[in-house]
mmCIF file of C-alpha atoms in Angstrom:
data_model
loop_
_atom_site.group_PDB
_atom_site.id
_atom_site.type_symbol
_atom_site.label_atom_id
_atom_site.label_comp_id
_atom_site.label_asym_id
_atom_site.label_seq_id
_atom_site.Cartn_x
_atom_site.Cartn_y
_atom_site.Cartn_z
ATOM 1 C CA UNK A 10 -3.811 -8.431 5.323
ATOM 2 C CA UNK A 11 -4.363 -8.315 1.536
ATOM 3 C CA UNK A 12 -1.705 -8.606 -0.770
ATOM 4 C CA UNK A 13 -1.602 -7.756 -4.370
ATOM 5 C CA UNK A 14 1.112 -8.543 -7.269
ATOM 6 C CA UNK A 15 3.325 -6.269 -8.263
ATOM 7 C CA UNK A 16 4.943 -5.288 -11.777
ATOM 8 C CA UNK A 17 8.427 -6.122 -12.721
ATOM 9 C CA UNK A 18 9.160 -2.243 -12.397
ATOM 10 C CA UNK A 19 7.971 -1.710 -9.302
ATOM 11 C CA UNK A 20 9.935 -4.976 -8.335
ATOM 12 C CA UNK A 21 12.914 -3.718 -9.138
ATOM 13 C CA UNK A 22 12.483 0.019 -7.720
ATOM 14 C CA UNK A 23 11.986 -1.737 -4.277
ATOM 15 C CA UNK A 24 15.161 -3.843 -4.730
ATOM 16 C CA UNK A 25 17.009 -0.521 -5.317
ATOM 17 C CA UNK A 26 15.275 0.884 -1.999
ATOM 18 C CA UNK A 27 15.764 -1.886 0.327
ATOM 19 C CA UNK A 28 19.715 -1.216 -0.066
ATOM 20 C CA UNK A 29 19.410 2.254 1.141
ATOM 21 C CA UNK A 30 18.934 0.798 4.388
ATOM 22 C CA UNK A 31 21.080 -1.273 6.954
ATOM 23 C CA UNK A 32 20.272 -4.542 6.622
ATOM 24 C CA UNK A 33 21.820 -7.705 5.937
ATOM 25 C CA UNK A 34 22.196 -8.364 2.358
ATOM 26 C CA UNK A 35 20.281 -11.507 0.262
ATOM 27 C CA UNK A 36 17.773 -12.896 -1.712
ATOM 28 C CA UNK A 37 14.770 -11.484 -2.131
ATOM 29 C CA UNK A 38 12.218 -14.553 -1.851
ATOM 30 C CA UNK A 39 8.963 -12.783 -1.466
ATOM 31 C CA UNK A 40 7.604 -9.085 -2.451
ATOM 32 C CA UNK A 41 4.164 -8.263 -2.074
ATOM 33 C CA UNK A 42 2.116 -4.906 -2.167
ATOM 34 C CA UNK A 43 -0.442 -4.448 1.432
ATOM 35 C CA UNK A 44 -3.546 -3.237 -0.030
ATOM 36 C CA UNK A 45 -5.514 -2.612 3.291
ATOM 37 C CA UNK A 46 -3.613 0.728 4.244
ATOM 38 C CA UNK A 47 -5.409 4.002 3.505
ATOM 39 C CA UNK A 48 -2.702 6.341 3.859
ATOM 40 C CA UNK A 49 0.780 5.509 3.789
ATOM 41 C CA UNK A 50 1.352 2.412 0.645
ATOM 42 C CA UNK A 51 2.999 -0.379 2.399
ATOM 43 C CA UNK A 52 5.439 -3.470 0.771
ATOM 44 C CA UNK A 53 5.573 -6.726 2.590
ATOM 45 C CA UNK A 54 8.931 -8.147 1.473
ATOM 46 C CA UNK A 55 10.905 -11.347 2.691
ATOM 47 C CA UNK A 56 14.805 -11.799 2.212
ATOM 48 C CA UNK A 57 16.818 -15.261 2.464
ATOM 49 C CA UNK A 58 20.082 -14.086 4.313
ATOM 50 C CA UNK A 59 23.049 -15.820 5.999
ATOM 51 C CA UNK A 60 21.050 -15.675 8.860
ATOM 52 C CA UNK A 61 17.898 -17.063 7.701
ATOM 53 C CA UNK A 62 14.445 -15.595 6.354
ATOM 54 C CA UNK A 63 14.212 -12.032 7.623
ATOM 55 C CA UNK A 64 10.856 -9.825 6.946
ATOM 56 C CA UNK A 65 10.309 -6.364 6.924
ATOM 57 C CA UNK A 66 7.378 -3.934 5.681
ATOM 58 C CA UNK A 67 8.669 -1.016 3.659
ATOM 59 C CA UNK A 68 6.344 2.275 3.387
ATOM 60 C CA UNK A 69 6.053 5.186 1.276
ATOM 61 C CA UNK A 70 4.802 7.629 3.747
ATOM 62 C CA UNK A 71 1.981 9.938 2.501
ATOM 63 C CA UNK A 72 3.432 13.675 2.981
ATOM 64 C CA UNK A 73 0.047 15.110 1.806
ATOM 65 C CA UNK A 74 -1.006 14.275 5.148
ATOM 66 C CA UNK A 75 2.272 13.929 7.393
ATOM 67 C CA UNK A 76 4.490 17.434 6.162
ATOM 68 C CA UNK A 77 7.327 16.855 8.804
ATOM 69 C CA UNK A 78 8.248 13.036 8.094
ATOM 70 C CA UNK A 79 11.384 13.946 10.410
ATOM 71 C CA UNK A 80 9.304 14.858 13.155
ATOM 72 C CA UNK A 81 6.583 12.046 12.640
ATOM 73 C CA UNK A 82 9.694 9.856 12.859
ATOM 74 C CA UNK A 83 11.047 11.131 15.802
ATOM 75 C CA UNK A 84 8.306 10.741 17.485
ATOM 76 C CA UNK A 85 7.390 7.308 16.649
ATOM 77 C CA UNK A 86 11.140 6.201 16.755
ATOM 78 C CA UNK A 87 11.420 7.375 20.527
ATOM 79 C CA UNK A 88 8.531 5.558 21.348
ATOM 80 C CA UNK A 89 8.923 2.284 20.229
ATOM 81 C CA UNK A 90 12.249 2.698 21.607
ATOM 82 C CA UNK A 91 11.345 3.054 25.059
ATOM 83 C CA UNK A 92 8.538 0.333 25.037
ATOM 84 C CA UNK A 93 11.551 -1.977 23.149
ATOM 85 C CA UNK A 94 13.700 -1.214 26.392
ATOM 86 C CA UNK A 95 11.020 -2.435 28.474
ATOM 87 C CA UNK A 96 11.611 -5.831 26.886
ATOM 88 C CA UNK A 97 7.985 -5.746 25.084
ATOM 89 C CA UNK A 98 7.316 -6.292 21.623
ATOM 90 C CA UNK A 99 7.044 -3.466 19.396
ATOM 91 C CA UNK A 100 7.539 -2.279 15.785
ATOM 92 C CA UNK A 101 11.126 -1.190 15.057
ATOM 93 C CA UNK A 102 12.576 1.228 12.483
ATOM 94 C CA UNK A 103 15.973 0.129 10.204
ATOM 95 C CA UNK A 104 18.275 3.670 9.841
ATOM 96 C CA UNK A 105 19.101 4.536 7.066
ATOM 97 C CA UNK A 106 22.654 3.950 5.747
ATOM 98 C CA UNK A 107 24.643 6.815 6.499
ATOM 99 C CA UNK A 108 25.614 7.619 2.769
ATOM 100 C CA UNK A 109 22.091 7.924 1.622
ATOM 101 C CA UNK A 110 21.029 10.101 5.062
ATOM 102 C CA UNK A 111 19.088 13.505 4.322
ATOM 103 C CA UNK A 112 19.459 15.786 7.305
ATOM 104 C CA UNK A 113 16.127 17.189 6.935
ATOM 105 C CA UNK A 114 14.371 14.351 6.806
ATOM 106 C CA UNK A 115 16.417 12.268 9.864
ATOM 107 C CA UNK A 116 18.020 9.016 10.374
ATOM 108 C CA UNK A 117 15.079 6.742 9.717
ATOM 109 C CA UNK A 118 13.876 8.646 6.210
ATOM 110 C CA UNK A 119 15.264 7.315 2.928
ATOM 111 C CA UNK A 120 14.287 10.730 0.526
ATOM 112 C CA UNK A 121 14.445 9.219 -3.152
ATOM 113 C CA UNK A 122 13.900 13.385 -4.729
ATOM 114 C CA UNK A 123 10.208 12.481 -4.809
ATOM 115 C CA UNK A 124 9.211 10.697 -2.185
ATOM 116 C CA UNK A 125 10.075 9.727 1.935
ATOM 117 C CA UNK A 126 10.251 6.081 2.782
ATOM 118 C CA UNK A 127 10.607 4.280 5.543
ATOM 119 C CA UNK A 128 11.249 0.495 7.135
ATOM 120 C CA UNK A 129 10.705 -1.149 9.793
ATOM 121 C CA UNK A 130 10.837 -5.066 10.887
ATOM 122 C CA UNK A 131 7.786 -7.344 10.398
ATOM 123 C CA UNK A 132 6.020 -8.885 13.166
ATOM 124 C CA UNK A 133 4.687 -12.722 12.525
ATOM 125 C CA UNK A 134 1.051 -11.839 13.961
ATOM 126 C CA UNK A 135 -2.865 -11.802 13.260
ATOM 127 C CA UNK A 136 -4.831 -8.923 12.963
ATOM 128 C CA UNK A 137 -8.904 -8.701 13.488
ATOM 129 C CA UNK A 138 -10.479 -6.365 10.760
ATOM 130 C CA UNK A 139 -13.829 -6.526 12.947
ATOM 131 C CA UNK A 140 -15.343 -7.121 15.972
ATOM 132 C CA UNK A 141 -17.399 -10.534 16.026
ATOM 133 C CA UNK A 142 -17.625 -10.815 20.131
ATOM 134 C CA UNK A 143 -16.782 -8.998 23.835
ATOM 135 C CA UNK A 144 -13.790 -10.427 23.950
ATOM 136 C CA UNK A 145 -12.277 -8.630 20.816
ATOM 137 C CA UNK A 146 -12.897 -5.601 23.233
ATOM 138 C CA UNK A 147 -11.535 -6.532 26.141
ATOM 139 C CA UNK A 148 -8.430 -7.197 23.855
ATOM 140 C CA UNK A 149 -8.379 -4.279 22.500
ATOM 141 C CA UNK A 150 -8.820 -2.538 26.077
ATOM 142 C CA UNK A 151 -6.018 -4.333 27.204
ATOM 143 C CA UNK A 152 -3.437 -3.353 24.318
ATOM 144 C CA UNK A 153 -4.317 0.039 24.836
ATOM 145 C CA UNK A 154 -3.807 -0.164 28.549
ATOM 146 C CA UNK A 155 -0.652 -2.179 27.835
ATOM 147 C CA UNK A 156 0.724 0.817 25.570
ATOM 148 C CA UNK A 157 0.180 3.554 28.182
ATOM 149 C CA UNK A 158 1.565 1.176 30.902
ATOM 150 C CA UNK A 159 4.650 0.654 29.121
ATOM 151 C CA UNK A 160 4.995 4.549 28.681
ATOM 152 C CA UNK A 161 3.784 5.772 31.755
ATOM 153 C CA UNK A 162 7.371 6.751 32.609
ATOM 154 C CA UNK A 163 7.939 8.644 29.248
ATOM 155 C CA UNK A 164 8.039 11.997 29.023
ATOM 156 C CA UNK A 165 4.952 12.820 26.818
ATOM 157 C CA UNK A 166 6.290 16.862 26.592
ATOM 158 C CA UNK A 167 9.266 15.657 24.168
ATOM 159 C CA UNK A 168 7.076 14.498 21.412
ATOM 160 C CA UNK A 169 5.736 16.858 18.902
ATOM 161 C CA UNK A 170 2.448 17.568 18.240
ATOM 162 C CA UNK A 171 2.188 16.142 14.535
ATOM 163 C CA UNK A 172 -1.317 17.358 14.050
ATOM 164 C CA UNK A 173 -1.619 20.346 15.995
ATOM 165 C CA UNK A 174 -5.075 20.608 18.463
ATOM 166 C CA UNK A 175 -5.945 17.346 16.907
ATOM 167 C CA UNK A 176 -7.777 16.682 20.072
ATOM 168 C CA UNK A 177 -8.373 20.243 20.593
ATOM 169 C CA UNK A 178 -12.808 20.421 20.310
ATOM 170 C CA UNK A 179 -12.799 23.456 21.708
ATOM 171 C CA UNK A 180 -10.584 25.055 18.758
ATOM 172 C CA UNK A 181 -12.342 22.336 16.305
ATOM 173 C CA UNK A 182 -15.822 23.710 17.240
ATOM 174 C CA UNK A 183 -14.649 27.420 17.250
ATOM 175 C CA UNK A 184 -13.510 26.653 13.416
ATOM 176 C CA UNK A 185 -17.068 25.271 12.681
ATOM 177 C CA UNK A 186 -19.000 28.375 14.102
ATOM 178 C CA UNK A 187 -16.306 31.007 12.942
ATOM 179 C CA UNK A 188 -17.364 28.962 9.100
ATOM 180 C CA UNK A 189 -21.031 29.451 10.058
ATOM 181 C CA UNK A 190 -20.995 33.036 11.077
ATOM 182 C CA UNK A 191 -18.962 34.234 8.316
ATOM 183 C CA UNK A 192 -21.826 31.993 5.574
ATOM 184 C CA UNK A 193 -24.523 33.951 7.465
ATOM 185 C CA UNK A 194 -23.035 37.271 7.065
ATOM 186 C CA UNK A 195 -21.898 36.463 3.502
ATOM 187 C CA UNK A 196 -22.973 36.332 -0.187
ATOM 188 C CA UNK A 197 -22.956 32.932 -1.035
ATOM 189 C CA UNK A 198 -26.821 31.883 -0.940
ATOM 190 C CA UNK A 199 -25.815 28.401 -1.907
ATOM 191 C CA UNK A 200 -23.900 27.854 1.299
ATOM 192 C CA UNK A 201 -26.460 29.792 3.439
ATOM 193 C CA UNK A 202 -28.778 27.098 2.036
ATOM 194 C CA UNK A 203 -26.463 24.525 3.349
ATOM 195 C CA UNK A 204 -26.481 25.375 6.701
ATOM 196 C CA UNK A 205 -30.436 25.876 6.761
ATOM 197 C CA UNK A 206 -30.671 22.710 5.935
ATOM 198 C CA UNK A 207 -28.771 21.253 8.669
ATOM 199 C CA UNK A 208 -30.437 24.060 11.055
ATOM 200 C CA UNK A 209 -31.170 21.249 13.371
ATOM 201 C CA UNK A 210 -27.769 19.324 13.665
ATOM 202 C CA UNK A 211 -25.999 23.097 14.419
ATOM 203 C CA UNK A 212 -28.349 23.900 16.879
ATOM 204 C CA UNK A 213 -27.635 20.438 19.204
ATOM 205 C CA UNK A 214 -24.028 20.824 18.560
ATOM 206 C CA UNK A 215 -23.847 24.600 20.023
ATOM 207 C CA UNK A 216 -26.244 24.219 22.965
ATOM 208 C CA UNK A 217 -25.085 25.806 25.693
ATOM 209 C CA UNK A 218 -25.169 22.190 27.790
ATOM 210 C CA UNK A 219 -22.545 20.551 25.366
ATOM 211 C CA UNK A 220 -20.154 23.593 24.489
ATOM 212 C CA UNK A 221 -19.545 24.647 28.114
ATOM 213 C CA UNK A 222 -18.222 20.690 28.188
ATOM 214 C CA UNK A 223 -16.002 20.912 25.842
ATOM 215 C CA UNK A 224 -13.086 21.789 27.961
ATOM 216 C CA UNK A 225 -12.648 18.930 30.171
ATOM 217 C CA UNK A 226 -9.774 16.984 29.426
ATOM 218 C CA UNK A 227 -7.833 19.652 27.880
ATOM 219 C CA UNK A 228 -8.430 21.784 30.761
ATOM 220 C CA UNK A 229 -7.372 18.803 33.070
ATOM 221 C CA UNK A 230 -4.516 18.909 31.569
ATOM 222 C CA UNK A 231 -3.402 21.937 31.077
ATOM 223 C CA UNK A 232 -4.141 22.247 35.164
ATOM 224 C CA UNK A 233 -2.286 19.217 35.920
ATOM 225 C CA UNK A 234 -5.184 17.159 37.167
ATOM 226 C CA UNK A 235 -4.242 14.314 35.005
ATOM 227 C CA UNK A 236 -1.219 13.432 33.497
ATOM 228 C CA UNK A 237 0.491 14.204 30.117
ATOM 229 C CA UNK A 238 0.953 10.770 28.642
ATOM 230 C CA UNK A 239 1.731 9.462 25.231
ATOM 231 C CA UNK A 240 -1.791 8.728 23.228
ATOM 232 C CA UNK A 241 -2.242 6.850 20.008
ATOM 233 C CA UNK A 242 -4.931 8.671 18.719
ATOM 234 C CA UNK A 243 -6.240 5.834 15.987
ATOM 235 C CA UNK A 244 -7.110 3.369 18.853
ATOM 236 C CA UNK A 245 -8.774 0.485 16.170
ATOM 237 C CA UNK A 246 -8.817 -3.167 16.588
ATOM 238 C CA UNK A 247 -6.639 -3.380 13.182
ATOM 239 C CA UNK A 248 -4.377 -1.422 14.559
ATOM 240 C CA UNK A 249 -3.733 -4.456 17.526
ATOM 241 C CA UNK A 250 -1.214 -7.335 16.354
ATOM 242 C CA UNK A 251 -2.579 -10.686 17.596
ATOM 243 C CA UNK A 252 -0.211 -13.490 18.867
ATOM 244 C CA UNK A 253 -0.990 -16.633 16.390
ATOM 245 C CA UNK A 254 -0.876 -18.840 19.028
ATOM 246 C CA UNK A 255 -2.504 -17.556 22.139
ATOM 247 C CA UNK A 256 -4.755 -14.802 20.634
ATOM 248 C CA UNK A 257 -2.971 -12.032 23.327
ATOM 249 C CA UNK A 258 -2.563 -8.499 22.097
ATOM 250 C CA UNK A 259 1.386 -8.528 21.328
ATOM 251 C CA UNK A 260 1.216 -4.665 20.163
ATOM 252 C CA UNK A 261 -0.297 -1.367 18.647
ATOM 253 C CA UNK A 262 0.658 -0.340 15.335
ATOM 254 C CA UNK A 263 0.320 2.333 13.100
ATOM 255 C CA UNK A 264 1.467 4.758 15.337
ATOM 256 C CA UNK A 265 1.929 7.744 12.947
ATOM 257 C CA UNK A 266 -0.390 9.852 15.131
ATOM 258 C CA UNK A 267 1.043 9.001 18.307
ATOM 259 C CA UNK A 268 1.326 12.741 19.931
ATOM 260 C CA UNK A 269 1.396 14.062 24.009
ATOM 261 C CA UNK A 270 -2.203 13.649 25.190
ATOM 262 C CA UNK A 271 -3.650 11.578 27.577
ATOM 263 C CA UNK A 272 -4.985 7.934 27.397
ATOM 264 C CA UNK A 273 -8.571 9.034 27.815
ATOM 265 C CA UNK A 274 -8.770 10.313 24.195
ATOM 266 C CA UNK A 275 -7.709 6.585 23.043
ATOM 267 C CA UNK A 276 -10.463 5.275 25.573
ATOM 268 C CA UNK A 277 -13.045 7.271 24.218
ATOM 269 C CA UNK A 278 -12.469 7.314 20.581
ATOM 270 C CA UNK A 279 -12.479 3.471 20.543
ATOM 271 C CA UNK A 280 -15.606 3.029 22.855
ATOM 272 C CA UNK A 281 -17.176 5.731 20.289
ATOM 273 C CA UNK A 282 -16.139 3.358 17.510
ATOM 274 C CA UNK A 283 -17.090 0.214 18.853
ATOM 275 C CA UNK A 284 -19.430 0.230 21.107
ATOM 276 C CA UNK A 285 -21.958 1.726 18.506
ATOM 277 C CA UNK A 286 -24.541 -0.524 17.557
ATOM 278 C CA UNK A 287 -24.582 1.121 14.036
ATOM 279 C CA UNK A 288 -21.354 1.976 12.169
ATOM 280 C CA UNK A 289 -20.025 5.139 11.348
ATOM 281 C CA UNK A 290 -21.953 4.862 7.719
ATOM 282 C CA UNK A 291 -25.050 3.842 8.746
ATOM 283 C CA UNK A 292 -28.238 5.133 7.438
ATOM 284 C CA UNK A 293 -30.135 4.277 10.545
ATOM 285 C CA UNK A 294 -29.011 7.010 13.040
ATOM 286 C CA UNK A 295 -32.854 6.105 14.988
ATOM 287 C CA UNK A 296 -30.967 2.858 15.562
ATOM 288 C CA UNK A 297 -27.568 3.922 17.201
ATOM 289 C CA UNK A 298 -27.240 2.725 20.961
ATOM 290 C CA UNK A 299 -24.072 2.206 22.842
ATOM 291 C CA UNK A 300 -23.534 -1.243 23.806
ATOM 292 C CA UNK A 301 -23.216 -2.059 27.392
ATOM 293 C CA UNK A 302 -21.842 -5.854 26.940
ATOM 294 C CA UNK A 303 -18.999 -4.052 25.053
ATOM 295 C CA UNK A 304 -18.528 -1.385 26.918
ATOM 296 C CA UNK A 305 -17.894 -2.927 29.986
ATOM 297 C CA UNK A 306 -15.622 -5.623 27.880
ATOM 298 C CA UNK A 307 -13.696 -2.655 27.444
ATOM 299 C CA UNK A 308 -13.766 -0.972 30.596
ATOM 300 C CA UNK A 309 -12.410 -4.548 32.004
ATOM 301 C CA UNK A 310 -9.401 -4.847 29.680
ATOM 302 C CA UNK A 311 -8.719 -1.504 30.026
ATOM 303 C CA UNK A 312 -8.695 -1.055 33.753
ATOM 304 C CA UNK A 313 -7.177 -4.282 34.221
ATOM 305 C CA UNK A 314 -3.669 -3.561 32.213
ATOM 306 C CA UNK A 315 -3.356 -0.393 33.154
ATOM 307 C CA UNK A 316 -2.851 2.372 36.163
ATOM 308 C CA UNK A 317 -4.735 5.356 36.054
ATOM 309 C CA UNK A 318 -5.308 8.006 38.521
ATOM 310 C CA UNK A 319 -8.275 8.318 40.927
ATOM 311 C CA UNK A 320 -9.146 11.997 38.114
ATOM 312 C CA UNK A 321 -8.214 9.775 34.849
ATOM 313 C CA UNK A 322 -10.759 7.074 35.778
ATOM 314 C CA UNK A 323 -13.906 9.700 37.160
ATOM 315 C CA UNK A 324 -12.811 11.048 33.151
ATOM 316 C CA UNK A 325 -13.853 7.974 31.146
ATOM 317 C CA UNK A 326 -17.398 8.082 30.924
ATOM 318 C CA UNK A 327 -16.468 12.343 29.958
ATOM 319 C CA UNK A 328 -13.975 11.296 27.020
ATOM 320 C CA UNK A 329 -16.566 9.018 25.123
ATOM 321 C CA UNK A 330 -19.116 11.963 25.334
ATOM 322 C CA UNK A 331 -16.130 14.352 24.066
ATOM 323 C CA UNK A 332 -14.678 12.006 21.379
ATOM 324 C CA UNK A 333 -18.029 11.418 20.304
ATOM 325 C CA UNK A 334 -18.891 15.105 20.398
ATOM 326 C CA UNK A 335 -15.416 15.905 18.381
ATOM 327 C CA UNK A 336 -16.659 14.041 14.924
ATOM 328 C CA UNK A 337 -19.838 14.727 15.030
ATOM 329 C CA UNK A 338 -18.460 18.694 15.326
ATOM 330 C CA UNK A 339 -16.016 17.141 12.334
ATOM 331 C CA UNK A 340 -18.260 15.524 9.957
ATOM 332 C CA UNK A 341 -20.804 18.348 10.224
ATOM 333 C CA UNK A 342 -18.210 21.017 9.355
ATOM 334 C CA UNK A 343 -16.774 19.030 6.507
ATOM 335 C CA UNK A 344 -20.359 18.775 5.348
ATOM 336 C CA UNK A 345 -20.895 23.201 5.710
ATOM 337 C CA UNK A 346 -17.640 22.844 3.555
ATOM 338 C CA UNK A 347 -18.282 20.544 1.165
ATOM 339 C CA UNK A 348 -16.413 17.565 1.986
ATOM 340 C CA UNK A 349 -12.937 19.261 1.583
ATOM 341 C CA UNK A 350 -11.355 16.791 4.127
ATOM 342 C CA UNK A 351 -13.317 13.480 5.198
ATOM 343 C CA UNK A 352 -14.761 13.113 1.013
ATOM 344 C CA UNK A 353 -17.651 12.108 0.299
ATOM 345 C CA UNK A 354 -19.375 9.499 -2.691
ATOM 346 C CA UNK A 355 -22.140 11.588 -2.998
ATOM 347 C CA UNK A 356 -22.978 14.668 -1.202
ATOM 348 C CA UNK A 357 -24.736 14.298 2.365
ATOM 349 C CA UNK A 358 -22.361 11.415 3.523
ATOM 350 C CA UNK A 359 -20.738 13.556 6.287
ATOM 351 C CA UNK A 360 -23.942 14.802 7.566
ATOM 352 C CA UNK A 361 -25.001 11.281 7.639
ATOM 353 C CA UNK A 362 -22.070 10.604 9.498
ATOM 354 C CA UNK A 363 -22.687 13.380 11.882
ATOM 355 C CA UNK A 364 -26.487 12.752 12.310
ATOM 356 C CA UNK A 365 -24.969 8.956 13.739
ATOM 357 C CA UNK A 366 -22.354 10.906 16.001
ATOM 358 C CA UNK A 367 -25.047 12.719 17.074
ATOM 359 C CA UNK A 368 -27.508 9.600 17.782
ATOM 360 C CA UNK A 369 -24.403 8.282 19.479
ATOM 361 C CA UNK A 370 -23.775 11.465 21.484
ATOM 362 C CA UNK A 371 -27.837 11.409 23.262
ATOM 363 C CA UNK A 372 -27.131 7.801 23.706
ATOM 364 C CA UNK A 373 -24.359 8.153 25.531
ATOM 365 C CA UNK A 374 -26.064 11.653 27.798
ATOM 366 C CA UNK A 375 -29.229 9.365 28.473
ATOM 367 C CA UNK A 376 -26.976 6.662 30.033
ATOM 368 C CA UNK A 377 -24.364 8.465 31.155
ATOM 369 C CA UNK A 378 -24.858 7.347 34.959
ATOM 370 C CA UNK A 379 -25.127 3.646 34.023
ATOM 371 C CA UNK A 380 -21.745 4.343 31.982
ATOM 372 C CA UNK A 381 -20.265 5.644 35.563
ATOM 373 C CA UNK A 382 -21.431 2.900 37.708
ATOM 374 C CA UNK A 383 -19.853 0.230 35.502
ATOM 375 C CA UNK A 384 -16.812 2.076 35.454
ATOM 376 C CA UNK A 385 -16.758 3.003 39.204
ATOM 377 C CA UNK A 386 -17.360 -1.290 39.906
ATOM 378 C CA UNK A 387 -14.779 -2.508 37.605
ATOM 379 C CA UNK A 388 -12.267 0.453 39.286
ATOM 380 C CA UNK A 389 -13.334 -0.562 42.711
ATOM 381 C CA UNK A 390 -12.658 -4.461 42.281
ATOM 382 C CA UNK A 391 -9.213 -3.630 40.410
ATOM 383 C CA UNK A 392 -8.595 -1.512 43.552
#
């Protein structure tokens, strides 16, 4: 992590915060500001007590993006809960003390009239800010497998959908052609223009053999042929705590959009993510493969840590094609609309960011059976 100084006011105002909580009382012998978070700002800050030096992170959550902190806490708060009773590591939240409470904003939500904070204890751990090697996916495959495994007996139906149809593509590409007809039938020129110009990007996202796809997993689980089960939904190797010592997974973090789902959205967003030879920003879309050596890295830890059903596992191969499909769908419609909700430095960066989802997506449909048969062998051997 990167930490940055902070000025005497600030120092103070987090001084006055910390006591809104229960903890022990002390010394404050180290306050520093986390610079490496995009949404939420986050305080490292260490305290001498009678019992020794205690750390915790303290965060100012962003409410622009989360609206319902109560509910975002409630969510997260029952989670690590129930992974904490299973004896595993995992963050954990400090109430609030009962004097300062706000009943709209819950237990765990210290409302100063401006803004909702929250803390929760510090875990002595590394964390990878990229992949250098296989093994940083089968590591990451196995905390995600460890995560579901530890909440496979959790009922996913009590947690509220934060984002609603956040994994939804059907709804998600309905939005983006609903935008497109009404531009076509409209009176702005200058976004008609728009969309000519990306004629060719619309066109492979709306044929007929990748929309009649889109249903898969939510269908599945709206039938009941795979399981509701908690998801993480942000499934990145900086979002893994490393043990110092033994370089093991210890546990996920940044679990502000944990929501019901199903594990194979987390599988296929982070083979879409890192199992792309090119990043997300590249400007070399002819150059975007998948990559098999990490792939079946992942697969391995994946498989290996968890249990999925006979349905989740013939899935896997589907959710990186659907994840994949998803932002491409996402980038291109925040390019029709001007960059209203990914941004943009200069205008075209979330077409270029579609064009590589969409590299990425033929990849994926011109190796899809390879994709299967490494899945089906690591499956079989795990038995």
């Amino acid at each position: 992590m990167e930490f940055g100084k902070l000025s005497q006011q600030l120092t103070c105002e987090i001084k006055d915060l910390l006591l809104k909580f229960e903890i022990s009382t002390g010394n404050i012998t180290g306050l520093e500001i986390i610079s490496n978070g995009r949404i939420n700002r986050s305080f490292s800050v260490t305290m001498h007590t009678d019992n020794g030096f205690v750390s915790y992170i303290l965060q100012r959550i962003n409410t622009n993006v989360f609206k319902k902190p109560r509910e975002l806490m409630d969510n997260i708060s029952s989670v690590t809960e129930h992974i904490a009773q299973k004896g595993k590591e995992t963050l954990r939240f400090i109430k609030v003390k009962a004097e300062f409470e706000n009943e709209e904003y819950g237990p765990y939500v210290y409302y100063d009239g401006e803004s909702c904070w929250r803390l929760m204890n510090f875990i002595e751990s590394d964390v990878k800010n990229q992949i250098s090697a296989a093994s940083d996916l089968t590591s990451l495959g196995e905390a995600i497998g460890d995560f579901a495994l530890a909440l496979s007996d959790f009922d996913a139906s009590t947690l509220v959908e934060t984002i609603p149809n956040f994994h939804n593509t059907s709804a998600r590409l309905g939005k983006m052609v609903n935008r497109i007809t009404s531009i076509y039938f409209g009176p702005d020129a200058f976004l008609q223009t728009r969309c000519s110009d990306c004629k060719d990007e619309i066109e492979c996202i709306i044929s007929p053999e990748r929309t009649e796809r889109v249903g898969i997993i939510t269908d599945a689980i709206r039938l009941g042929a795979i399981p509701m089960r908690v998801s993480h939904n942000d499934p990145k190797l900086n979002n893994v705590l490393f043990d110092r010592y033994t370089g093991k997974a210890k546990c996920m973090i940044d679990l502000d959009t944990v929501m019901p789902g199903t594990i194979l959205y987390d599988f296929g967003d982070a083979v879409r993510y890192a199992c792309n030879t090119e990043s997300e920003e590249s400007n070399n879309p002819q150059n975007v493969r998948i990559n098999f050596e990490y792939f079946k890295a992942f697969c391995e830890g994946v498989i290996s840590s968890t249990s999925l059903t006979e349905r989740e596992a013939n899935l896997l191969v589907d959710s990186v094609w659907l994840m994949t499909y998803e932002l491409a769908i996402r980038f291109l419609d925040d390019h029709i609309d001007c960059n209203k909700y990914f941004g943009a430095d200069s205008d075209g960066d979330n077409l270029r960011r579609a064009r590589v989802q969409i590299a990425l997506l033929k990849d994926i449909e011109r190796h899809e059976k390879e994709m299967r048969q490494i899945v089906s062998d690591i499956h079989f051997e795990r038995g």
